[in-house]
mmCIF file of N, CA and C in Angstrom:
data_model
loop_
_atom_site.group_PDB
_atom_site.id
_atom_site.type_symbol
_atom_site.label_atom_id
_atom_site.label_comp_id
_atom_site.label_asym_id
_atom_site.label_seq_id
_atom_site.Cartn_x
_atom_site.Cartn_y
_atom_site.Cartn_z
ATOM 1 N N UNK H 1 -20.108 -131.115 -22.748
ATOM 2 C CA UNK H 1 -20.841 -131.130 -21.505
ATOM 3 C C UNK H 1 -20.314 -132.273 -20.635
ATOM 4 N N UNK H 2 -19.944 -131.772 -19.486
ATOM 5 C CA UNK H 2 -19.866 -132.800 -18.454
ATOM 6 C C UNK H 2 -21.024 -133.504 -18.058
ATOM 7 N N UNK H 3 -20.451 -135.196 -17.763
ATOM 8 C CA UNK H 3 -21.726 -136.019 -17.446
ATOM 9 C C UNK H 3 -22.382 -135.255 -16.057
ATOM 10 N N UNK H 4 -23.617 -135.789 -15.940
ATOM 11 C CA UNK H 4 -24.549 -135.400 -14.777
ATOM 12 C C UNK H 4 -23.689 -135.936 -13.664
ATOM 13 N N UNK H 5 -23.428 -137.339 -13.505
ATOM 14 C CA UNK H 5 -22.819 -137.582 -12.575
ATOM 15 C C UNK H 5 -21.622 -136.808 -11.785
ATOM 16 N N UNK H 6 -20.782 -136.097 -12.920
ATOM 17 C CA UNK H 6 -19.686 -135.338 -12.170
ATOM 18 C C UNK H 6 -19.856 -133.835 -12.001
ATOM 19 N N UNK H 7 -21.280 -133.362 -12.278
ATOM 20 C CA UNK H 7 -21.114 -131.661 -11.973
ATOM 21 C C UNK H 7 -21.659 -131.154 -10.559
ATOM 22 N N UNK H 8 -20.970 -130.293 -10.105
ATOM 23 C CA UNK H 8 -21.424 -129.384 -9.150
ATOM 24 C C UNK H 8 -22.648 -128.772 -9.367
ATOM 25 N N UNK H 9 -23.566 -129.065 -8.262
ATOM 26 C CA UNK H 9 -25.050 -128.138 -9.079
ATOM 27 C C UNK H 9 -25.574 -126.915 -7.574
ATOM 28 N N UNK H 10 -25.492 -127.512 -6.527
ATOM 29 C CA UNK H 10 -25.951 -126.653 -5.857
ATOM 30 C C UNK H 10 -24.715 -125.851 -5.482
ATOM 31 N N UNK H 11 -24.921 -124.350 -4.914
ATOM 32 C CA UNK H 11 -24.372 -123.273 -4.529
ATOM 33 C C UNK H 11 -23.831 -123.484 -3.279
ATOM 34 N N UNK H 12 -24.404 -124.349 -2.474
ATOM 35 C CA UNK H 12 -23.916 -124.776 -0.991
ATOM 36 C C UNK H 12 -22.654 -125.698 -1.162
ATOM 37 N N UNK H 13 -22.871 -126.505 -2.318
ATOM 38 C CA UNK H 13 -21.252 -127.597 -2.293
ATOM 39 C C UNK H 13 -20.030 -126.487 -2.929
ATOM 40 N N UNK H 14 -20.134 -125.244 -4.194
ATOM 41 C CA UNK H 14 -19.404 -124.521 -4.246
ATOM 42 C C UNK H 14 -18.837 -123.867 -2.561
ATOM 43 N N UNK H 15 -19.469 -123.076 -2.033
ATOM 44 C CA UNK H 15 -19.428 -122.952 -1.386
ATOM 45 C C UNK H 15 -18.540 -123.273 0.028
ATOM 46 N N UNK H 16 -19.372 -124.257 0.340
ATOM 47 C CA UNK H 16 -18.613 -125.324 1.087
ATOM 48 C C UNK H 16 -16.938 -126.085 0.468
ATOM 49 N N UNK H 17 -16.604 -126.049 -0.898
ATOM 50 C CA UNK H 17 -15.414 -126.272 -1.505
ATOM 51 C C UNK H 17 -14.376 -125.247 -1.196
ATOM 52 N N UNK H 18 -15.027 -123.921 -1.293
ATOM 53 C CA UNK H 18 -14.343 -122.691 -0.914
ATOM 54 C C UNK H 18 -13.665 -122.755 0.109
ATOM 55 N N UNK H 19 -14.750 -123.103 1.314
ATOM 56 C CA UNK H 19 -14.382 -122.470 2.552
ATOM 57 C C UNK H 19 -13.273 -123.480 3.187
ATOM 58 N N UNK H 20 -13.405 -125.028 3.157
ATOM 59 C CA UNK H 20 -13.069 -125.970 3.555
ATOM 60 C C UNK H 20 -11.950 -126.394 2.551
ATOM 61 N N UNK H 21 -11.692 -126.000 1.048
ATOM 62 C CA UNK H 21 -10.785 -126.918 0.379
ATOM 63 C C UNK H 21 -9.601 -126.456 0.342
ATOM 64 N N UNK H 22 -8.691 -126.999 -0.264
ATOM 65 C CA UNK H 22 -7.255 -126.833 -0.775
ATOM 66 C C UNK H 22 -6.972 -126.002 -1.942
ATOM 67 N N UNK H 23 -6.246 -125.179 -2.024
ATOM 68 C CA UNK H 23 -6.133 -124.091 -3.530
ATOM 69 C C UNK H 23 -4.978 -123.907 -3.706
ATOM 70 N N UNK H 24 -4.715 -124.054 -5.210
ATOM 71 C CA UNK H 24 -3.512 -124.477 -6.304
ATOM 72 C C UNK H 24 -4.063 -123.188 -7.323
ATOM 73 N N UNK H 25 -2.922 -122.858 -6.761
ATOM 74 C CA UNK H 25 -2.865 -120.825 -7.604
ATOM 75 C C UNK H 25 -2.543 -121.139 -9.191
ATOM 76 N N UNK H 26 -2.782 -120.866 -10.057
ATOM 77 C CA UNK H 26 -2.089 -121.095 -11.526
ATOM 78 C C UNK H 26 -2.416 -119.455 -11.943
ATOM 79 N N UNK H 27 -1.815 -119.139 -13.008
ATOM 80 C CA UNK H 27 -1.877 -118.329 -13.656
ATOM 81 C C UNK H 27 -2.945 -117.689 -14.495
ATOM 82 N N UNK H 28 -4.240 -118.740 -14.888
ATOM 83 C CA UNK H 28 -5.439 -118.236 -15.417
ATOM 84 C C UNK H 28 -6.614 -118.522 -14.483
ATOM 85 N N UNK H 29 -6.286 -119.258 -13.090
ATOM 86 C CA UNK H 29 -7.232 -119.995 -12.331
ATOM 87 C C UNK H 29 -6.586 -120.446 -11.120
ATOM 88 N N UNK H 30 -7.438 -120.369 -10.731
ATOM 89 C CA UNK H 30 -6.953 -121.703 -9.031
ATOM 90 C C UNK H 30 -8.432 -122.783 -8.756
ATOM 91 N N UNK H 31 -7.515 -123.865 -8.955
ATOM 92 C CA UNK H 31 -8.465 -125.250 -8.398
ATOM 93 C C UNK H 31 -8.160 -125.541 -7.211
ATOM 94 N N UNK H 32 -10.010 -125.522 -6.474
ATOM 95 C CA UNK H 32 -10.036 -125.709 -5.576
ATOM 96 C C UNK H 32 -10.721 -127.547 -4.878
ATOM 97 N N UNK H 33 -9.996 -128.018 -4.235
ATOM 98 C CA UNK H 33 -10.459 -129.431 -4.089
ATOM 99 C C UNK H 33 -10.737 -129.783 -2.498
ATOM 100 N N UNK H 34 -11.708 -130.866 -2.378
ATOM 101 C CA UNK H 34 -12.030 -131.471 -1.550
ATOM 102 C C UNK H 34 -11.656 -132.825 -1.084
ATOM 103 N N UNK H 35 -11.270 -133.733 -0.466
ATOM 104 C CA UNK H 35 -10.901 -135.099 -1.094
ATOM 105 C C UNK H 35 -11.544 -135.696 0.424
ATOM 106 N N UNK H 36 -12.016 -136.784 0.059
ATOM 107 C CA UNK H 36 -12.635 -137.881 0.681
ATOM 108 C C UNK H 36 -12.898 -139.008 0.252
ATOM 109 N N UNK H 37 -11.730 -139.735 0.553
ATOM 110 C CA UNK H 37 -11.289 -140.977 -0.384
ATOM 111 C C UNK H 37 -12.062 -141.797 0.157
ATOM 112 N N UNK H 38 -12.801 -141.945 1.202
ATOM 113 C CA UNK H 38 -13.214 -142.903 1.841
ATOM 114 C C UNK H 38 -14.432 -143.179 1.240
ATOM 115 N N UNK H 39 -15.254 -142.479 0.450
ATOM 116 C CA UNK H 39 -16.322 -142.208 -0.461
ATOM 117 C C UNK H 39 -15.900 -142.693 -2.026
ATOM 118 N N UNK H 40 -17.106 -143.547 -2.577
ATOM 119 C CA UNK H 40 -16.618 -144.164 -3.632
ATOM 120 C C UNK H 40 -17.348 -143.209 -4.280
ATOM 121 N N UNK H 41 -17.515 -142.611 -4.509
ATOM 122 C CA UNK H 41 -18.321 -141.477 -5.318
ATOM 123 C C UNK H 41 -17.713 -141.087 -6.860
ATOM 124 N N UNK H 42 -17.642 -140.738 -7.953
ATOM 125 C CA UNK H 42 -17.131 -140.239 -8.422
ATOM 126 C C UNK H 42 -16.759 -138.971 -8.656
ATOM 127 N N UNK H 43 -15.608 -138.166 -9.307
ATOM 128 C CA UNK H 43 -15.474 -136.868 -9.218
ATOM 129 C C UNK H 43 -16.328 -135.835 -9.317
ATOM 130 N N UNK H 44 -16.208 -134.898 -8.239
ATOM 131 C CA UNK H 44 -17.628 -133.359 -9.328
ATOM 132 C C UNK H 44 -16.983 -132.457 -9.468
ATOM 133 N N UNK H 45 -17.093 -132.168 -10.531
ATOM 134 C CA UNK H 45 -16.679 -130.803 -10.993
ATOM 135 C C UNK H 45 -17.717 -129.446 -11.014
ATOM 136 N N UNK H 46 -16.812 -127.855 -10.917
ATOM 137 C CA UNK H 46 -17.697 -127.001 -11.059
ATOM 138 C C UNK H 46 -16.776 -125.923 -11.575
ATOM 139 N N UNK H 47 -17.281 -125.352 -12.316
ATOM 140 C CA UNK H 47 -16.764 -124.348 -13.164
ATOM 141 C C UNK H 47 -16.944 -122.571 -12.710
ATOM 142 N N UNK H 48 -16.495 -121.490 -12.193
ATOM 143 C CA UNK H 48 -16.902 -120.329 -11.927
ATOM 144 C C UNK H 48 -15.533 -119.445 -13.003
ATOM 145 N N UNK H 49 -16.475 -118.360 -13.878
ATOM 146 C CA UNK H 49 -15.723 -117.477 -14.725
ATOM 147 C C UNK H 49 -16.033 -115.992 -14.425
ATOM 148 N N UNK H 50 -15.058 -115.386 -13.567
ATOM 149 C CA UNK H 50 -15.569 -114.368 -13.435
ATOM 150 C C UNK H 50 -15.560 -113.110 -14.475
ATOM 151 N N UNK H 51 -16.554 -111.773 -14.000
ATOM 152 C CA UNK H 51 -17.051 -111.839 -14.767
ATOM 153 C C UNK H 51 -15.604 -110.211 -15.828
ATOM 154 N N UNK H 52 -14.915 -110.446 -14.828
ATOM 155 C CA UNK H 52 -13.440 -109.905 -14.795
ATOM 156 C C UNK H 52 -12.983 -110.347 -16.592
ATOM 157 N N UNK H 53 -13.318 -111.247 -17.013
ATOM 158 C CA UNK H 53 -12.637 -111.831 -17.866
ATOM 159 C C UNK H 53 -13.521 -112.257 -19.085
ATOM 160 N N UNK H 54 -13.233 -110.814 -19.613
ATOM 161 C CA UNK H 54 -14.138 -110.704 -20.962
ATOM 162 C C UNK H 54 -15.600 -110.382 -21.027
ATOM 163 N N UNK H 55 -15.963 -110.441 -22.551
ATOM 164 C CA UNK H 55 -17.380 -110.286 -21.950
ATOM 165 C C UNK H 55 -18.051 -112.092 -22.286
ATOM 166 N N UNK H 56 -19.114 -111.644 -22.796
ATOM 167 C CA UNK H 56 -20.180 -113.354 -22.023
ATOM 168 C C UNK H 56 -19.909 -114.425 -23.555
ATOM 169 N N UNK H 57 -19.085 -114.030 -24.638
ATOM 170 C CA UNK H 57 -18.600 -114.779 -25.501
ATOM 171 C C UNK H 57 -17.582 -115.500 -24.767
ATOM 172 N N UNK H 58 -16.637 -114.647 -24.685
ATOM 173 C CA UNK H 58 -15.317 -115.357 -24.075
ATOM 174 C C UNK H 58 -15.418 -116.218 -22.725
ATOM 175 N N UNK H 59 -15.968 -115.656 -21.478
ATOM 176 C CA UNK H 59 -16.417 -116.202 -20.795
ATOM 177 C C UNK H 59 -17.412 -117.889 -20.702
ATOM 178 N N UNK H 60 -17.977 -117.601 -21.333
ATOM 179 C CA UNK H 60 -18.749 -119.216 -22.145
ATOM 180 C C UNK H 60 -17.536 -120.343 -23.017
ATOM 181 N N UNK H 61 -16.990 -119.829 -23.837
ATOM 182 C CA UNK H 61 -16.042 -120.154 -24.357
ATOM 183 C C UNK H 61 -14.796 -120.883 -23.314
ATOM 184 N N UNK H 62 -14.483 -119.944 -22.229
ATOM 185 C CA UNK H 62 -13.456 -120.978 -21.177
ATOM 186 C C UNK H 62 -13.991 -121.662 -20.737
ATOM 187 N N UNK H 63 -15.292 -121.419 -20.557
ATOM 188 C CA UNK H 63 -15.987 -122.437 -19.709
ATOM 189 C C UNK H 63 -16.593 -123.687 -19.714
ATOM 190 N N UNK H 64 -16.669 -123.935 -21.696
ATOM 191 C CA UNK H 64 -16.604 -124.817 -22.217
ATOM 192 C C UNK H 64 -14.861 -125.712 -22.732
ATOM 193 N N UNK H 65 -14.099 -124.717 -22.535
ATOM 194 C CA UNK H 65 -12.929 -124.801 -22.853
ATOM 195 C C UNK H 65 -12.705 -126.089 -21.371
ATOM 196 N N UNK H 66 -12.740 -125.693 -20.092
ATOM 197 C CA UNK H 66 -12.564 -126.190 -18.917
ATOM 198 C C UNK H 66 -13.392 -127.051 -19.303
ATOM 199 N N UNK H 67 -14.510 -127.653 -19.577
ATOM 200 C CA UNK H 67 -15.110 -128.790 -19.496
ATOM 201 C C UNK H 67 -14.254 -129.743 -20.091
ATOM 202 N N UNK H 68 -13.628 -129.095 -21.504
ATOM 203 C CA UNK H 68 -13.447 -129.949 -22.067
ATOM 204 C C UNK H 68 -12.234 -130.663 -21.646
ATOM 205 N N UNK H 69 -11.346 -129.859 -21.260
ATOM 206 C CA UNK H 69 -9.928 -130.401 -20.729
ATOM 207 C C UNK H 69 -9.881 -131.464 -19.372
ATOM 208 N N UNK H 70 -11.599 -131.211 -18.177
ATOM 209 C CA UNK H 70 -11.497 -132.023 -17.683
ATOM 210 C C UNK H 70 -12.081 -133.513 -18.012
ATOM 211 N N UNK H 71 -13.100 -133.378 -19.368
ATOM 212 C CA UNK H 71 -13.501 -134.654 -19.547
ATOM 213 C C UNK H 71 -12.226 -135.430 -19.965
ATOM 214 N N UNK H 72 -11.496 -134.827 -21.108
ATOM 215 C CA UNK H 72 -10.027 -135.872 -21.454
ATOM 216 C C UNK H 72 -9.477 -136.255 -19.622
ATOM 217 N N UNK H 73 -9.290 -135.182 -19.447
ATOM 218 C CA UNK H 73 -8.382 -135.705 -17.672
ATOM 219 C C UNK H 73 -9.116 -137.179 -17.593
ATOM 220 N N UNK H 74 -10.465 -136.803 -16.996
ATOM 221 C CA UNK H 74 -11.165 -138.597 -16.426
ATOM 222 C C UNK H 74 -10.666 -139.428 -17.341
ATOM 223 N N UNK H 75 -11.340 -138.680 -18.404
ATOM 224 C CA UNK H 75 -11.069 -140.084 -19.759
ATOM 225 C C UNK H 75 -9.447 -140.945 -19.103
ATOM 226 N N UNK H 76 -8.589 -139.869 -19.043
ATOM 227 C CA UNK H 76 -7.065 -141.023 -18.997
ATOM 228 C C UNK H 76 -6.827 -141.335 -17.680
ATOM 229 N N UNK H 77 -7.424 -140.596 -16.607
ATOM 230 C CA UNK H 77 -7.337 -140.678 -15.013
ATOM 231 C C UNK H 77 -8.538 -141.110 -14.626
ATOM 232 N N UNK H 78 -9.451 -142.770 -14.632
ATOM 233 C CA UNK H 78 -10.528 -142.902 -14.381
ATOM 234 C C UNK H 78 -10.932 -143.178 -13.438
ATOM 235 N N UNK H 79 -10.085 -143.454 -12.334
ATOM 236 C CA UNK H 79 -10.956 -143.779 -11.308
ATOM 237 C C UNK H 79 -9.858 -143.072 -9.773
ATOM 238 N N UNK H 80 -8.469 -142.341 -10.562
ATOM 239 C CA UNK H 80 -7.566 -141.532 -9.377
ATOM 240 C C UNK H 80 -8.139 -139.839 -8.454
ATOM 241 N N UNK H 81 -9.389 -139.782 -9.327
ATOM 242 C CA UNK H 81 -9.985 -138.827 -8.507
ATOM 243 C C UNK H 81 -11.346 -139.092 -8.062
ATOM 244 N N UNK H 82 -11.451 -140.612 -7.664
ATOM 245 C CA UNK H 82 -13.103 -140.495 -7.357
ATOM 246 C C UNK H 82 -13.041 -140.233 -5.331
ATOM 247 N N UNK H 83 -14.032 -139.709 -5.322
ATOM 248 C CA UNK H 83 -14.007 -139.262 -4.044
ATOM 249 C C UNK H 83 -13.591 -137.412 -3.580
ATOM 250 N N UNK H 84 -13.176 -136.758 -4.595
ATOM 251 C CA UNK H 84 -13.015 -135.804 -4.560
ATOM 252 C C UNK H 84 -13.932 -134.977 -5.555
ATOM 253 N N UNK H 85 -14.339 -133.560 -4.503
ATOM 254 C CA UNK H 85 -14.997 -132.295 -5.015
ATOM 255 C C UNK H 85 -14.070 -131.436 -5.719
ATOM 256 N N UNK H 86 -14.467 -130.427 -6.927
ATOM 257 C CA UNK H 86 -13.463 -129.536 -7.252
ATOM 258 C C UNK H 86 -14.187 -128.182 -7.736
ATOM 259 N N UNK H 87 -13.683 -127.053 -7.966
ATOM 260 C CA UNK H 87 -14.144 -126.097 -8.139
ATOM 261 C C UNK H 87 -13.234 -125.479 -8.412
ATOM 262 N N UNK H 88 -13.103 -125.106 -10.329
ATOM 263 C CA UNK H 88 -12.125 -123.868 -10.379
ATOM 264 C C UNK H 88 -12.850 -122.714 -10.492
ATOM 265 N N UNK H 89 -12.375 -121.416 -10.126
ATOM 266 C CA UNK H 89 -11.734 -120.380 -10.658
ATOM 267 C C UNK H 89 -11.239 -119.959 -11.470
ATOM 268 N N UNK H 90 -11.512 -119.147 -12.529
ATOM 269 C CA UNK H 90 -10.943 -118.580 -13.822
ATOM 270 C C UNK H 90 -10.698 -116.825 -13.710
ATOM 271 N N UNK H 91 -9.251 -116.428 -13.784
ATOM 272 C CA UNK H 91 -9.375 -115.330 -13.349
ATOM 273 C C UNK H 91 -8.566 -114.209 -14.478
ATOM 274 N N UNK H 92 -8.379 -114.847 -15.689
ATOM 275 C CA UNK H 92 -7.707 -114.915 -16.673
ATOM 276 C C UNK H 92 -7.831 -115.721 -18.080
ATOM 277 N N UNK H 93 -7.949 -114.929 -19.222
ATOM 278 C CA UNK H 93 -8.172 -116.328 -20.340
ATOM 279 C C UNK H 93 -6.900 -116.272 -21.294
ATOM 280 N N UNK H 94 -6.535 -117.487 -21.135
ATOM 281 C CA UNK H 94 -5.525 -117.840 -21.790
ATOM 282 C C UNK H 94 -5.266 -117.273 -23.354
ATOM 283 N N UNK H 95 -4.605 -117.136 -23.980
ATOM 284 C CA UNK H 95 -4.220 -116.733 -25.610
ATOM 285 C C UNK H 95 -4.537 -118.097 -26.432
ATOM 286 N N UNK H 96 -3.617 -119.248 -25.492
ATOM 287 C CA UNK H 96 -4.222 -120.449 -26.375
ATOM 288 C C UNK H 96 -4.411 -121.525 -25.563
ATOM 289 N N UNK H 97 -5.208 -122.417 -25.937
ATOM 290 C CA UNK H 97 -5.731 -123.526 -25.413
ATOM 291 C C UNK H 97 -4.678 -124.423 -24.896
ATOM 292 N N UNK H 98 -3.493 -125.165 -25.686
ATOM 293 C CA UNK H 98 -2.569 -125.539 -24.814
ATOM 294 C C UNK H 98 -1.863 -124.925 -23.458
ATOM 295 N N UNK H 99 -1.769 -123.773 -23.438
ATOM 296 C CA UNK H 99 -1.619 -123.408 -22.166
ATOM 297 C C UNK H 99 -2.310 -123.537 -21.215
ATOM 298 N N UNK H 100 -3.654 -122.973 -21.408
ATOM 299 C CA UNK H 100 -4.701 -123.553 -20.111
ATOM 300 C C UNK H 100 -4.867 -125.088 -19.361
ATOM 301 N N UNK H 101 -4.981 -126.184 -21.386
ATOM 302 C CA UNK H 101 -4.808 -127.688 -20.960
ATOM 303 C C UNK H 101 -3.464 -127.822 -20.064
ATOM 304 N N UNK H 102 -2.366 -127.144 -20.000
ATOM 305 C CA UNK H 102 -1.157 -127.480 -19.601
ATOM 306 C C UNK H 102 -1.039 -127.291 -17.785
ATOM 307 N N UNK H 103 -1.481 -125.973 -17.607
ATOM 308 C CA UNK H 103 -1.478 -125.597 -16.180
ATOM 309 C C UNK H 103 -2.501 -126.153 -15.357
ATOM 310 N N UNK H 104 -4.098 -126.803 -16.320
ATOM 311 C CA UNK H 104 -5.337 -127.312 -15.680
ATOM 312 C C UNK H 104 -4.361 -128.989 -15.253
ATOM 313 N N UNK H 105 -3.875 -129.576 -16.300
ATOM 314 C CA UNK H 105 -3.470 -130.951 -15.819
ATOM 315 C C UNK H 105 -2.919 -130.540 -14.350
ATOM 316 N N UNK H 106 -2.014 -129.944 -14.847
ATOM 317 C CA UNK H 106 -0.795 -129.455 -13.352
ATOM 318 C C UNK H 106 -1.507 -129.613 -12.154
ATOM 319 N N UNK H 107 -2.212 -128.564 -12.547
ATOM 320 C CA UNK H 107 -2.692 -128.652 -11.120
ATOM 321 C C UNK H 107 -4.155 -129.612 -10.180
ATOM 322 N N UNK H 108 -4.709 -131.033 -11.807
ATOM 323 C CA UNK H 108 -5.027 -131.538 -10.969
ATOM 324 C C UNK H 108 -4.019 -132.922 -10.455
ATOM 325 N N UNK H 109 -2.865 -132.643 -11.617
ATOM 326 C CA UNK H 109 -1.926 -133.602 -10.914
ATOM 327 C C UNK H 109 -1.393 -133.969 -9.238
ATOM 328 N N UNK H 110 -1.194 -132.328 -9.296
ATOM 329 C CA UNK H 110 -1.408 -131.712 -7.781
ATOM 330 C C UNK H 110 -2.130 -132.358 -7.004
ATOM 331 N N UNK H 111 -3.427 -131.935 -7.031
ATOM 332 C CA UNK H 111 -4.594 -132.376 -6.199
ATOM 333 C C UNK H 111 -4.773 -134.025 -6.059
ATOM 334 N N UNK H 112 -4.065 -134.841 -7.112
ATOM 335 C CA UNK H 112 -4.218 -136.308 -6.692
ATOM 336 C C UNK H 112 -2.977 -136.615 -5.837
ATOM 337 N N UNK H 113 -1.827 -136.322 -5.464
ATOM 338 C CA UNK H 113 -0.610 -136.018 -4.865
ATOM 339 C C UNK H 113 -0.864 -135.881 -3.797
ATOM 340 N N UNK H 114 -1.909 -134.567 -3.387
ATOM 341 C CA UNK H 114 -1.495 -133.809 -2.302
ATOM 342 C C UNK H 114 -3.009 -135.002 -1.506
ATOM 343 N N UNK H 115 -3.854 -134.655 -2.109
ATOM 344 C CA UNK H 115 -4.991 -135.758 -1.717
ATOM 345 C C UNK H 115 -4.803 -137.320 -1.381
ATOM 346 N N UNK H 116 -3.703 -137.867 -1.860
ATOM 347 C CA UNK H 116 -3.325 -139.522 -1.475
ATOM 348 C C UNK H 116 -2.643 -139.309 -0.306
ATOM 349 N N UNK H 117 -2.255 -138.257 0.393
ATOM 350 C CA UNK H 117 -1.494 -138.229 1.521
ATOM 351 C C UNK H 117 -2.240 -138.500 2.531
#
């Protein structure tokens, strides 16, 4: 479980991430980000699995899968994404877990890159 502090809870900040953010296509997902560095806030995350992709085992399963890959991220990146919203997309489930961890880093490597600009 992601801490309280970093989850997405209302439907209006998804939302609003959608319409307004940046999107990094990957192969099982696209993360979508917000960045406002000027805000000391820390990161939020939000998770959407559609419902395209499996049934409600598997689905739960990435979705704990994604938690988990972003708590390690903070853990080693602690303070290079504070100020930014995120919201993936899952549109695909991976065969194995290193692949997903592999393309999820990628692309929030991305998002701290494209966001320091």
């Amino acid at each position: 479980m992601l801490d309280k502090k970093n989850r997405l809870t209302s439907q209006s900040e998804f939302k609003s991430i959608y319409r307004n953010g940046v999107k990094i296509r990957g192969t099982f997902g696209m993360l979508i980000f917000v960045s406002d560095r000027s805000l000391a806030s820390p990161p939020l995350f939000g998770f959407v699995v559609s419902k395209k992709v499996g049934n409600a085992v598997i689905r739960h399963r990435l979705s704990r899968q994604l938690r988990h890959i972003v708590r390690e991220f903070l853990s080693s990146h602690p303070t290079e994404l504070y100020g930014m919203k995120f919201s993936y997309v899952a549109h695909s489930y991976p065969e194995k877990f290193q692949i997903l961890r592999k393309e999820l880093y990628s692309q929030l490597d991305q998002s701290i890159r494209y966001g320091t600009k």
